[in-house]
mmCIF file of C-alpha atoms in Angstrom:
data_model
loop_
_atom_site.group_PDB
_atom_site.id
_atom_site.type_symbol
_atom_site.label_atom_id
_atom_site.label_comp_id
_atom_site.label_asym_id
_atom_site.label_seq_id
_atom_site.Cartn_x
_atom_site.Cartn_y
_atom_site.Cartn_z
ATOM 1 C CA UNK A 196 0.000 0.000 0.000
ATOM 2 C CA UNK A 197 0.953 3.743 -0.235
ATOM 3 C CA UNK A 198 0.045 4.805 3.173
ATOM 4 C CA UNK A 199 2.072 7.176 5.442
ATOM 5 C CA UNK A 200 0.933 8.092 8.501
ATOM 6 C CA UNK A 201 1.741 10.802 10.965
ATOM 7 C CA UNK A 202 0.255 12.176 13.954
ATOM 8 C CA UNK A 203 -1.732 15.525 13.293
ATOM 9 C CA UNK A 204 -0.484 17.812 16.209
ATOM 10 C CA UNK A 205 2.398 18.499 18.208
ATOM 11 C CA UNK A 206 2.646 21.283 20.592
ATOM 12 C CA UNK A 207 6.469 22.247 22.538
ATOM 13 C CA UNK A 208 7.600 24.744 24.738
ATOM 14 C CA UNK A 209 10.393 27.051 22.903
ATOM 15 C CA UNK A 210 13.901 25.891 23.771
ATOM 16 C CA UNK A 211 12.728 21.902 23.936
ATOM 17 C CA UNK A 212 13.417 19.186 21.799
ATOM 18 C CA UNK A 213 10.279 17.879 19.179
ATOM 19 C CA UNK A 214 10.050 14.921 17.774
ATOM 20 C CA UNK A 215 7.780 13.955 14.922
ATOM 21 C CA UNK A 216 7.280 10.785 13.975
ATOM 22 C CA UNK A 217 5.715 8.877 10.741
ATOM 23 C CA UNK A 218 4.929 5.369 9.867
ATOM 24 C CA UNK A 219 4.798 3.777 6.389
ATOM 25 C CA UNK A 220 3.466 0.849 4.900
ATOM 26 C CA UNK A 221 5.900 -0.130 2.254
ATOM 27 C CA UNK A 222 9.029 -1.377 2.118
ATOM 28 C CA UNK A 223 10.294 -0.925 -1.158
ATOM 29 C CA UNK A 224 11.276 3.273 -0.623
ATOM 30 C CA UNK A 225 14.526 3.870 -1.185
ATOM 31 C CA UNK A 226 14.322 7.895 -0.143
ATOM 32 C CA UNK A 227 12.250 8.989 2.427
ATOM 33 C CA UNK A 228 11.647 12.987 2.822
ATOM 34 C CA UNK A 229 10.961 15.506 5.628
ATOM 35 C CA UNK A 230 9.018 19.008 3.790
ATOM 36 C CA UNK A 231 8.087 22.029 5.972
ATOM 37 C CA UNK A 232 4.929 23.738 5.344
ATOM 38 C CA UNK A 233 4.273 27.161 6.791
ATOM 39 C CA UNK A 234 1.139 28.862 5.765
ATOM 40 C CA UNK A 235 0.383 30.215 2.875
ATOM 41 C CA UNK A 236 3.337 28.565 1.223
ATOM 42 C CA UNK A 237 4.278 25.978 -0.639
ATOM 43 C CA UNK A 238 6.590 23.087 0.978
ATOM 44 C CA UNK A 239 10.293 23.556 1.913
ATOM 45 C CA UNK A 240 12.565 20.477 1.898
ATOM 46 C CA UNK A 241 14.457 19.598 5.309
ATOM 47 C CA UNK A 242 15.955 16.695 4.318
ATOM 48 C CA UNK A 243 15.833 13.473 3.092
ATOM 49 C CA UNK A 244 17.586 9.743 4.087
ATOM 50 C CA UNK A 245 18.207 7.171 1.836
ATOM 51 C CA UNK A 246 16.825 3.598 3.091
ATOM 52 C CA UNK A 247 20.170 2.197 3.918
ATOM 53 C CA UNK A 248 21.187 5.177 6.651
ATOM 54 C CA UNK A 249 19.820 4.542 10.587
ATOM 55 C CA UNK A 250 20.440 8.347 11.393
ATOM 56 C CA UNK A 251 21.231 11.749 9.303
ATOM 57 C CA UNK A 252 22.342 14.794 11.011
ATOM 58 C CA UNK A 253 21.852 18.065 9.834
ATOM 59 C CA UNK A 254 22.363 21.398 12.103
ATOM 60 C CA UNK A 255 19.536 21.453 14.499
ATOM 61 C CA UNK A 256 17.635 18.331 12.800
ATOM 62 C CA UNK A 257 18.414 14.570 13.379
ATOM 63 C CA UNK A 258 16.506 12.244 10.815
ATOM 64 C CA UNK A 259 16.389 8.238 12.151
ATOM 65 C CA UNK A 260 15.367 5.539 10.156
ATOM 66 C CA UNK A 261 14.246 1.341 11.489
ATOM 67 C CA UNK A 262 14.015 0.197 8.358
ATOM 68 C CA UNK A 263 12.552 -3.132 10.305
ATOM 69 C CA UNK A 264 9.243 -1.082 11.855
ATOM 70 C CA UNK A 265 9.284 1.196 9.040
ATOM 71 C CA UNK A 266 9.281 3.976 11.187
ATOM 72 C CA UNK A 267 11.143 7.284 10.459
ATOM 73 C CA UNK A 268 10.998 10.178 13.293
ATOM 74 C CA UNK A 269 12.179 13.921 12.328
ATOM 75 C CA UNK A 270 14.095 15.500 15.877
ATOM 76 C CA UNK A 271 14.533 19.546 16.148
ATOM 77 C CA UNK A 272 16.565 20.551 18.408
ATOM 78 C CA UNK A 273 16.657 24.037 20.070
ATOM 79 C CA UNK A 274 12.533 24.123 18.531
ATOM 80 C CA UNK A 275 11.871 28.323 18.180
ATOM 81 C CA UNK A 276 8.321 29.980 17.420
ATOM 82 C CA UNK A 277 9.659 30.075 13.909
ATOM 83 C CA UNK A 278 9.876 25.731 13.754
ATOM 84 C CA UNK A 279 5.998 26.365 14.063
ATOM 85 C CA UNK A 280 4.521 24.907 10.665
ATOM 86 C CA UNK A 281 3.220 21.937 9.273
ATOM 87 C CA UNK A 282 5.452 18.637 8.907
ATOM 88 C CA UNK A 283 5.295 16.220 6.385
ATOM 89 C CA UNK A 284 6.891 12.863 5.697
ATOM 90 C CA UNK A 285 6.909 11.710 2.416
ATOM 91 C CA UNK A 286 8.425 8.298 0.637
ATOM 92 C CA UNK A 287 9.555 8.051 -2.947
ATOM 93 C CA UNK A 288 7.429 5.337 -4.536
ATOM 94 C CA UNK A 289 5.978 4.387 -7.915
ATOM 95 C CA UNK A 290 7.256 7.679 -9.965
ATOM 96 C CA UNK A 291 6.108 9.834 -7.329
ATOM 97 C CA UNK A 292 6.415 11.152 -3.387
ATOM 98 C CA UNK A 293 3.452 9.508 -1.391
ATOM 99 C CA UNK A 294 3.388 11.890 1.454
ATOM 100 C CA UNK A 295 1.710 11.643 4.942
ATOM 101 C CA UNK A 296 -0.871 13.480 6.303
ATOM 102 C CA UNK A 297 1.246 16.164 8.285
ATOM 103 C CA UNK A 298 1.725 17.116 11.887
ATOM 104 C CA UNK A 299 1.354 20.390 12.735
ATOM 105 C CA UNK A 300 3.968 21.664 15.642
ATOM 106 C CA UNK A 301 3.006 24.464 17.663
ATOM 107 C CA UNK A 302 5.752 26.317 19.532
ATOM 108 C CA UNK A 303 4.824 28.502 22.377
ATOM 109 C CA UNK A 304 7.464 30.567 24.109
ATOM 110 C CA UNK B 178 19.141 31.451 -8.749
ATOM 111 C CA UNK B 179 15.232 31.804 -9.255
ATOM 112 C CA UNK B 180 12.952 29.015 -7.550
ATOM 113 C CA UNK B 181 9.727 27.217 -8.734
ATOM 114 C CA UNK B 182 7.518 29.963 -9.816
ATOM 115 C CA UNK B 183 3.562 29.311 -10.197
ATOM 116 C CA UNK B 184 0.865 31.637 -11.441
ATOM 117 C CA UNK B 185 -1.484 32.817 -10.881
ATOM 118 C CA UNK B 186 -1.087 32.496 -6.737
ATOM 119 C CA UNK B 187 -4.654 32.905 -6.213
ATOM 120 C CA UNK B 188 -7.716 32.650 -8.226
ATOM 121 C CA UNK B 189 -11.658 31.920 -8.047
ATOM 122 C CA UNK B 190 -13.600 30.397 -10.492
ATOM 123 C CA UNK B 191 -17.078 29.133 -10.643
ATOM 124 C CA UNK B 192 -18.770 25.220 -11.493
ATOM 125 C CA UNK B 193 -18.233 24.471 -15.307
ATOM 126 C CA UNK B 194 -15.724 26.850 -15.932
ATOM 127 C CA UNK B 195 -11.665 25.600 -16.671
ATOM 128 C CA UNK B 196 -9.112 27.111 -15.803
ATOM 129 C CA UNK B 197 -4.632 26.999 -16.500
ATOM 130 C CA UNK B 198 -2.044 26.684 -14.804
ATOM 131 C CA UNK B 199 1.431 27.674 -15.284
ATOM 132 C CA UNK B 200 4.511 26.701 -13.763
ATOM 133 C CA UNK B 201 8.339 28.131 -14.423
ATOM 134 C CA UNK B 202 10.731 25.815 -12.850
ATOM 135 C CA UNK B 203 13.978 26.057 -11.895
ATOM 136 C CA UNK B 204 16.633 27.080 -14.887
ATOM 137 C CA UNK B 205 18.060 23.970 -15.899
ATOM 138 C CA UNK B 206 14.849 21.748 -14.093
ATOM 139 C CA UNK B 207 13.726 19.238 -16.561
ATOM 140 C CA UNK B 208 11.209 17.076 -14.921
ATOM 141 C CA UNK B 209 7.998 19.057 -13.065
ATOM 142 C CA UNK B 210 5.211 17.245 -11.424
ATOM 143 C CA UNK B 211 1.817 18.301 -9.920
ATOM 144 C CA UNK B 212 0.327 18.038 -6.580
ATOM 145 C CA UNK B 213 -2.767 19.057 -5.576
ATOM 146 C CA UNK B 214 -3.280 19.789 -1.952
ATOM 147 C CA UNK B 215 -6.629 19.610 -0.406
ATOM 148 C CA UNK B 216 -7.903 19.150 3.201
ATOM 149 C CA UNK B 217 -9.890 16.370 3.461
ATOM 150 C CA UNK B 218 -7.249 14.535 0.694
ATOM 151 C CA UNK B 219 -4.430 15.363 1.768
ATOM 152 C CA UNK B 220 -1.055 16.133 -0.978
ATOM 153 C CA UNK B 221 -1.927 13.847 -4.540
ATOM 154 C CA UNK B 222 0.069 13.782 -6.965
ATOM 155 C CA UNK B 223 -1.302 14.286 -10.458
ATOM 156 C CA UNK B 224 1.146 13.852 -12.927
ATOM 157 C CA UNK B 225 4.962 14.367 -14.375
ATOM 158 C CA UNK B 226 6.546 15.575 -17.078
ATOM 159 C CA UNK B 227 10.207 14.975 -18.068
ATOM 160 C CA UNK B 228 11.387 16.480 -21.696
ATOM 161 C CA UNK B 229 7.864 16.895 -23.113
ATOM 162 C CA UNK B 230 6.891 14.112 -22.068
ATOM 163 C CA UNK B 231 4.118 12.633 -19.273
ATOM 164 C CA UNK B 232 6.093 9.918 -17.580
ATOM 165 C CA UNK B 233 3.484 9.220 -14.426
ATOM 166 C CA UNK B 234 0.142 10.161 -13.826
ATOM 167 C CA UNK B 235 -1.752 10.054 -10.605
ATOM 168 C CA UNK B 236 -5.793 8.955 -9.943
ATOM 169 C CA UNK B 237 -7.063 12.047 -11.377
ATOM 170 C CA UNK B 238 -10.263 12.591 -13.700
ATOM 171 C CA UNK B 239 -9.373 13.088 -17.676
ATOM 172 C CA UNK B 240 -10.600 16.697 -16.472
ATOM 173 C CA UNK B 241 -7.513 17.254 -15.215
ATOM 174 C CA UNK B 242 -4.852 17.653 -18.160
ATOM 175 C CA UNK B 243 -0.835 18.971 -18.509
ATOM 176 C CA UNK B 244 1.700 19.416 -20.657
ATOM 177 C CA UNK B 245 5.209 20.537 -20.568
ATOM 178 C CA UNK B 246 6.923 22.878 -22.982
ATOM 179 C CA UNK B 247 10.106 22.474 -24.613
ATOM 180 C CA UNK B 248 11.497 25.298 -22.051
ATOM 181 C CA UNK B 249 9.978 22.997 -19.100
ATOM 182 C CA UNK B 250 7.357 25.315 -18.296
ATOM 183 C CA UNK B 251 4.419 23.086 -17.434
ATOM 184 C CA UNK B 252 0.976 23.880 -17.369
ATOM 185 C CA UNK B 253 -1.807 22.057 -15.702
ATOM 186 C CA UNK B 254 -5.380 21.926 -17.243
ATOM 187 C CA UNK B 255 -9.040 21.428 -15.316
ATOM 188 C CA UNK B 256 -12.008 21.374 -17.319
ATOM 189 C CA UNK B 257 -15.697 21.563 -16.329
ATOM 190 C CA UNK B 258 -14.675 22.852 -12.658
ATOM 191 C CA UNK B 259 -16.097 21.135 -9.364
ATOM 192 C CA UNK B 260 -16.642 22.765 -5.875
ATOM 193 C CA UNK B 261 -14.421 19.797 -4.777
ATOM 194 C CA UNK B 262 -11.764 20.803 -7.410
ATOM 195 C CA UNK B 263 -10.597 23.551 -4.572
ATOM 196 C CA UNK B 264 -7.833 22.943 -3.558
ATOM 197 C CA UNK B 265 -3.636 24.449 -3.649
ATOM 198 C CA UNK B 266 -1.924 23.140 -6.526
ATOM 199 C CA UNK B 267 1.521 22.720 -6.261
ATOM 200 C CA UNK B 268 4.391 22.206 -8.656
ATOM 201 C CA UNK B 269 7.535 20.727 -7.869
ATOM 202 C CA UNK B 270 10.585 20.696 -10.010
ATOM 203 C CA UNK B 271 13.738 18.397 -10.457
ATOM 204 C CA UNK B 272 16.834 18.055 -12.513
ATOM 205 C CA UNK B 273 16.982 14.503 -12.294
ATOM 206 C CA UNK B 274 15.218 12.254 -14.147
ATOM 207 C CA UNK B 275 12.582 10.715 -12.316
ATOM 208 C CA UNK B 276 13.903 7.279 -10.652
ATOM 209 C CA UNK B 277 17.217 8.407 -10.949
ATOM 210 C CA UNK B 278 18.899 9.352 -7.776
ATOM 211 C CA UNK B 279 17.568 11.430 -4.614
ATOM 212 C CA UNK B 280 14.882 12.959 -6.444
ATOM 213 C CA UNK B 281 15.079 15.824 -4.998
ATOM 214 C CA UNK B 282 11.994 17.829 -5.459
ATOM 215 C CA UNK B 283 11.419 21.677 -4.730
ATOM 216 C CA UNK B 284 8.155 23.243 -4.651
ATOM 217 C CA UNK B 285 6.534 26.507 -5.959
ATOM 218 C CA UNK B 286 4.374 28.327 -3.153
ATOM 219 C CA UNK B 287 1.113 26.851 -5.257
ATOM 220 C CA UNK B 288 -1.547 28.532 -7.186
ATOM 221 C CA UNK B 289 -5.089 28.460 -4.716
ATOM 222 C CA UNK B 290 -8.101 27.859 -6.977
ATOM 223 C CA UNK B 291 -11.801 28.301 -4.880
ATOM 224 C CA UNK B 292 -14.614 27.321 -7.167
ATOM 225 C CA UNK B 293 -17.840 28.576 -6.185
#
């Protein structure tokens, strides 16, 4: 199937870690994708793993990948008010990103 | 260097009506695909163009329609208009080949269509 799931809302304190987390169905990606969407725009890439990395680093974001649960989990560190946006995991699969259904983070100070 | 451009941002049309389009990519971009962003459905993907040329195309009505000029400008088509046809349509943009590598995808800020 082409399902990715995520949960729909995450709310932090400014200065605290979040962690979102997705869940996909099939095991065949090879790239998996984190986008950024604040509103009114259109979606920002934050990164992307290929299927055979655990963990990818990248300034204040940590990307880590069990290929066995098919889980993948997006960690900010240092979250500010501007982190607050929607969150969307995606997998490259048949010609095409299958994204999830977002999480939207909510930083208060 | 420029990014994903899409126009018009923002426009209303009503039931039966069509409506275009357009999308600039990135210089250099040869492969542009369409998403259309809705609510209730979440981010679809509608179809891809690489060199001219449709290479996927998502579960989408014949309504909906594209094409892909020899400059890689893409524009997307939707005939006979729907109140569920609102929705952001986005257009991403890649050098690579689809299937080939990271396929790395950047995204225009969408063009919002409200039918009425």
């Amino acid at each position: 199937g082409e399902d990715v799931e995520q949960s729909l809302f995450l709310s932090v304190r400014e200065g605290d870690s979040s962690v979102i987390n997705c869940t996909y169905t099939d095991s065949s990606s090879t790239y998996l994708y984190w986008y950024k969407q604040e509103p009114g725009a259109g979606l920002q890439l934050l990164t992307y793993i290929f299927s055979n990395m655990d963990m990818k680093q990248d300034q204040r974001l940590t990307v880590l990948l069990n290929k066995k649960d098919k889980h993948l989990s997006l960690r900010i560190a240092d979250t500010q008010t501007g982190d607050s946006a929607i969150y969307f995991c995606a997998r490259w699969g048949f010609q095409k990103l299958v994204f999830g259904t977002g999480t939207r983070l909510l930083v208060s100070p | 260097k420029a990014g994903v451009t899409q126009t018009p941002r923002y426009l209303i049309k009503t039931r039966g009506q069509q409506v275009t389009l357009s999308c600039s990519p990135i210089s250099g971009h040869r492969s542009v695909s369409w998403y259309q962003q809705t609510p209730g459905q979440g981010l679809q993907f509608l179809f891809e163009y690489f060199s001219e040329t449709q290479r996927n195309k998502g579960n989408f009505p014949g309504r909906f329609s594209g094409r892909q000029f020899s400059n890689s400008r893409s524009e997307m088509n939707v005939s006979t208009l729907e109140l569920g046809d609102s929705a952001l349509y986005l257009c991403a943009s890649s050098l690579e080949r689809p299937g080939s590598g990271a396929n790395v995808l950047t995204f225009g800020a969408g063009s919002r269509l409200t039918v009425l």
